[in-house]
Amino acid sequence: MASSVSTIFLISSVLLAVAAYLHHGAGRSNGSSIVAATTHLHFYMHDDYAGLRPTAALIVPGRPPLADTTTTAGDHEATSSPRRFGDIAVMNNALTEGPSLGSARVGTAQGFTVRVAERGAVNALSLHLVMEAGEYAGSSLAVTGRVDTDAAVRESVIVGGTGHFRFARGYALSRSYDYDLAKGGVVEIDVYLQ
């Protein structure tokens, strides 16, 4: 009887070990790292500061630029910018499938930016991408990051989400599609999630 209990215990242990190994290895591509599915979203954000119905607004104007003793007489970049250090702007911008405002609307970008650089166009961004159409309707993504609008491609961090995107992590790449700092314009956004 003792040997049959030992045999059953041994067989049970081996089966449990095999099941654990198969379950743990199921999500691995090369036996060393877990592979997660990636979701790619692509849309355009319409940022309008000057139209008949602006969707973005400067709420708190920043301070004037500091005098720059290193600039030459012909260099007025720091003083001619429509944005200033400390500016706080809010947005409630349309997200569309294509670059034209008449393109199918997929959501809204709601949030704010704070100009954090004394020179240059660098902002701290807090943004929610709220999906309103398609399979992700009712879900949102939380985006944050340091955005240098002078850069050709800007990267922000996806720090979470709601609905379909609960526990999301990833990044967003944005590019000026047709943009004027004073009036606004169109920004192309690619989001990559795991």
Tab-separated table of N, CA and C in Angstrom, residues 49 56-60 83 87-91 111-115:
chain	number	residue	atom	x	y	z
A	49	TYR	N	-6.504	76.568	-32.700
A	49	TYR	CA	-6.436	77.691	-31.768
A	49	TYR	C	-7.150	78.934	-32.297
A	56	ALA	N	-8.724	74.218	-28.983
A	56	ALA	CA	-7.590	74.349	-28.072
A	56	ALA	C	-7.498	75.812	-27.661
A	57	ALA	N	-7.054	76.052	-26.449
A	57	ALA	CA	-6.995	77.432	-25.968
A	57	ALA	C	-5.836	77.611	-24.999
A	58	LEU	N	-5.195	78.771	-25.102
A	58	LEU	CA	-4.176	79.161	-24.145
A	58	LEU	C	-4.910	79.687	-22.915
A	59	ILE	N	-4.789	79.007	-21.790
A	59	ILE	CA	-5.522	79.364	-20.572
A	59	ILE	C	-4.696	80.268	-19.665
A	60	VAL	N	-3.412	79.936	-19.505
A	60	VAL	CA	-2.521	80.736	-18.672
A	60	VAL	C	-1.329	81.143	-19.526
A	83	ARG	N	4.399	81.073	-28.372
A	83	ARG	CA	4.302	80.369	-27.095
A	83	ARG	C	5.440	80.805	-26.189
A	87	ASP	N	3.392	78.785	-20.396
A	87	ASP	CA	2.072	78.724	-21.027
A	87	ASP	C	1.373	77.435	-20.637
A	88	ILE	N	0.092	77.518	-20.347
A	88	ILE	CA	-0.731	76.328	-20.122
A	88	ILE	C	-1.872	76.377	-21.124
A	89	ALA	N	-1.969	75.343	-21.937
A	89	ALA	CA	-3.016	75.263	-22.954
A	89	ALA	C	-3.827	73.990	-22.738
A	90	VAL	N	-5.134	74.092	-22.992
A	90	VAL	CA	-6.006	72.930	-22.903
A	90	VAL	C	-6.513	72.589	-24.294
A	91	MET	N	-6.916	71.321	-24.463
A	91	MET	CA	-7.405	70.903	-25.770
A	91	MET	C	-8.556	69.923	-25.648
A	111	GLY	N	-6.950	67.114	-22.968
A	111	GLY	CA	-5.855	67.225	-22.026
A	111	GLY	C	-5.285	68.620	-21.974
A	112	PHE	N	-4.032	68.701	-21.518
A	112	PHE	CA	-3.372	69.992	-21.421
A	112	PHE	C	-1.870	69.838	-21.627
A	113	THR	N	-1.244	70.955	-21.974
A	113	THR	CA	0.207	71.016	-22.092
A	113	THR	C	0.708	72.222	-21.307
A	114	VAL	N	1.914	72.106	-20.806
A	114	VAL	CA	2.573	73.204	-20.106
A	114	VAL	C	3.929	73.403	-20.771
A	115	ARG	N	4.196	74.636	-21.217
A	115	ARG	CA	5.493	74.945	-21.823
A	115	ARG	C	6.541	74.934	-20.719
